[in-house]
Amino acid sequence: MVSLRALLVNAIVGLVILFVANVIGLSVQISILTLLICAVLGVPGAILVILLALFDVAFAATVLPLLLA
């Protein structure tokens, strides 16, 4: 059985990966859904969210404000 501490560390590392990906310019939309995916699935969840955002399947940041400027 997996310990609660290992699950907590995995969730925190997943959230950190999501924020770092956003800082380096991968433009992943941070919402309640993406935070929940990263918190529950941890590192694999963060990788999944980043890949889906990179391939424009889901979780891509909107570019509408850039078009209006």
PDB file of C-alpha atoms in Angstrom:
ATOM      1  CA  MET A   1       0.000   0.000   0.000  1.00  0.00           C
ATOM      2  CA  VAL A   2       1.286   3.421  -0.914  1.00  0.00           C
ATOM      3  CA  SER A   3       1.888   5.725   1.983  1.00  0.00           C
ATOM      4  CA  LEU A   4       0.104   9.026   2.344  1.00  0.00           C
ATOM      5  CA  ARG A   5       3.437  10.837   2.437  1.00  0.00           C
ATOM      6  CA  ALA A   6       4.438   9.471  -0.996  1.00  0.00           C
ATOM      7  CA  LEU A   7       1.103  10.548  -2.487  1.00  0.00           C
ATOM      8  CA  LEU A   8       1.451  14.018  -0.990  1.00  0.00           C
ATOM      9  CA  VAL A   9       4.998  14.443  -2.325  1.00  0.00           C
ATOM     10  CA  ASN A  10       3.898  13.250  -5.771  1.00  0.00           C
ATOM     11  CA  ALA A  11       1.010  15.751  -5.790  1.00  0.00           C
ATOM     12  CA  ILE A  12       3.236  18.641  -4.729  1.00  0.00           C
ATOM     13  CA  VAL A  13       5.886  17.790  -7.337  1.00  0.00           C
ATOM     14  CA  GLY A  14       3.154  17.593  -9.992  1.00  0.00           C
ATOM     15  CA  LEU A  15       1.866  21.044  -9.085  1.00  0.00           C
ATOM     16  CA  VAL A  16       5.399  22.470  -9.105  1.00  0.00           C
ATOM     17  CA  ILE A  17       5.990  20.982 -12.568  1.00  0.00           C
ATOM     18  CA  LEU A  18       2.790  22.646 -13.803  1.00  0.00           C
ATOM     19  CA  PHE A  19       3.845  26.045 -12.475  1.00  0.00           C
ATOM     20  CA  VAL A  20       7.394  25.693 -13.845  1.00  0.00           C
ATOM     21  CA  ALA A  21       6.004  24.765 -17.259  1.00  0.00           C
ATOM     22  CA  ASN A  22       3.911  27.903 -17.179  1.00  0.00           C
ATOM     23  CA  VAL A  23       6.877  30.057 -16.161  1.00  0.00           C
ATOM     24  CA  ILE A  24       9.125  28.795 -18.965  1.00  0.00           C
ATOM     25  CA  GLY A  25       6.502  29.683 -21.544  1.00  0.00           C
ATOM     26  CA  LEU A  26       4.539  26.535 -22.346  1.00  0.00           C
ATOM     27  CA  SER A  27       1.324  28.535 -21.743  1.00  0.00           C
ATOM     28  CA  VAL A  28      -0.662  25.887 -19.927  1.00  0.00           C
ATOM     29  CA  GLN A  29      -3.970  27.196 -18.630  1.00  0.00           C
ATOM     30  CA  ILE A  30      -4.060  26.941 -14.849  1.00  0.00           C
ATOM     31  CA  SER A  31      -7.606  26.303 -13.710  1.00  0.00           C
ATOM     32  CA  ILE A  32      -9.354  24.314 -11.032  1.00  0.00           C
ATOM     33  CA  LEU A  33      -9.486  21.290 -13.353  1.00  0.00           C
ATOM     34  CA  THR A  34      -5.761  21.325 -14.151  1.00  0.00           C
ATOM     35  CA  LEU A  35      -4.889  21.810 -10.489  1.00  0.00           C
ATOM     36  CA  LEU A  36      -7.102  18.877  -9.507  1.00  0.00           C
ATOM     37  CA  ILE A  37      -5.565  16.650 -12.188  1.00  0.00           C
ATOM     38  CA  CYS A  38      -2.065  17.509 -10.999  1.00  0.00           C
ATOM     39  CA  ALA A  39      -2.985  17.137  -7.338  1.00  0.00           C
ATOM     40  CA  VAL A  40      -4.612  13.724  -7.805  1.00  0.00           C
ATOM     41  CA  LEU A  41      -2.309  12.201 -10.420  1.00  0.00           C
ATOM     42  CA  GLY A  42       0.898  14.009  -9.463  1.00  0.00           C
ATOM     43  CA  VAL A  43       3.774  13.967 -11.956  1.00  0.00           C
ATOM     44  CA  PRO A  44       1.969  11.847 -14.591  1.00  0.00           C
ATOM     45  CA  GLY A  45      -0.972  14.243 -14.371  1.00  0.00           C
ATOM     46  CA  ALA A  46       1.271  17.252 -14.889  1.00  0.00           C
ATOM     47  CA  ILE A  47       2.903  15.605 -17.895  1.00  0.00           C
ATOM     48  CA  LEU A  48      -0.524  14.745 -19.302  1.00  0.00           C
ATOM     49  CA  VAL A  49      -1.789  18.316 -18.905  1.00  0.00           C
ATOM     50  CA  ILE A  50       1.369  19.746 -20.509  1.00  0.00           C
ATOM     51  CA  LEU A  51       1.202  17.341 -23.457  1.00  0.00           C
ATOM     52  CA  LEU A  52      -2.479  18.063 -24.044  1.00  0.00           C
ATOM     53  CA  ALA A  53      -1.756  21.789 -23.972  1.00  0.00           C
ATOM     54  CA  LEU A  54       1.210  21.471 -26.342  1.00  0.00           C
ATOM     55  CA  PHE A  55      -0.849  19.546 -28.900  1.00  0.00           C
ATOM     56  CA  ASP A  56      -3.778  22.006 -28.521  1.00  0.00           C
ATOM     57  CA  VAL A  57      -6.140  19.265 -27.401  1.00  0.00           C
ATOM     58  CA  ALA A  58      -7.081  20.843 -24.082  1.00  0.00           C
ATOM     59  CA  PHE A  59      -5.835  23.245 -21.410  1.00  0.00           C
ATOM     60  CA  ALA A  60      -4.324  25.711 -23.874  1.00  0.00           C
ATOM     61  CA  ALA A  61      -4.137  29.300 -22.771  1.00  0.00           C
ATOM     62  CA  THR A  62      -6.484  31.575 -24.629  1.00  0.00           C
ATOM     63  CA  VAL A  63      -5.001  34.050 -27.084  1.00  0.00           C
ATOM     64  CA  LEU A  64      -8.082  36.248 -27.336  1.00  0.00           C
ATOM     65  CA  PRO A  65      -6.620  39.102 -25.221  1.00  0.00           C
ATOM     66  CA  LEU A  66      -3.606  39.174 -27.541  1.00  0.00           C
ATOM     67  CA  LEU A  67      -5.840  39.489 -30.580  1.00  0.00           C
ATOM     68  CA  LEU A  68      -7.755  42.426 -29.117  1.00  0.00           C
ATOM     69  CA  ALA A  69      -4.626  44.449 -28.328  1.00  0.00           C
TER      70      ALA A  69
END
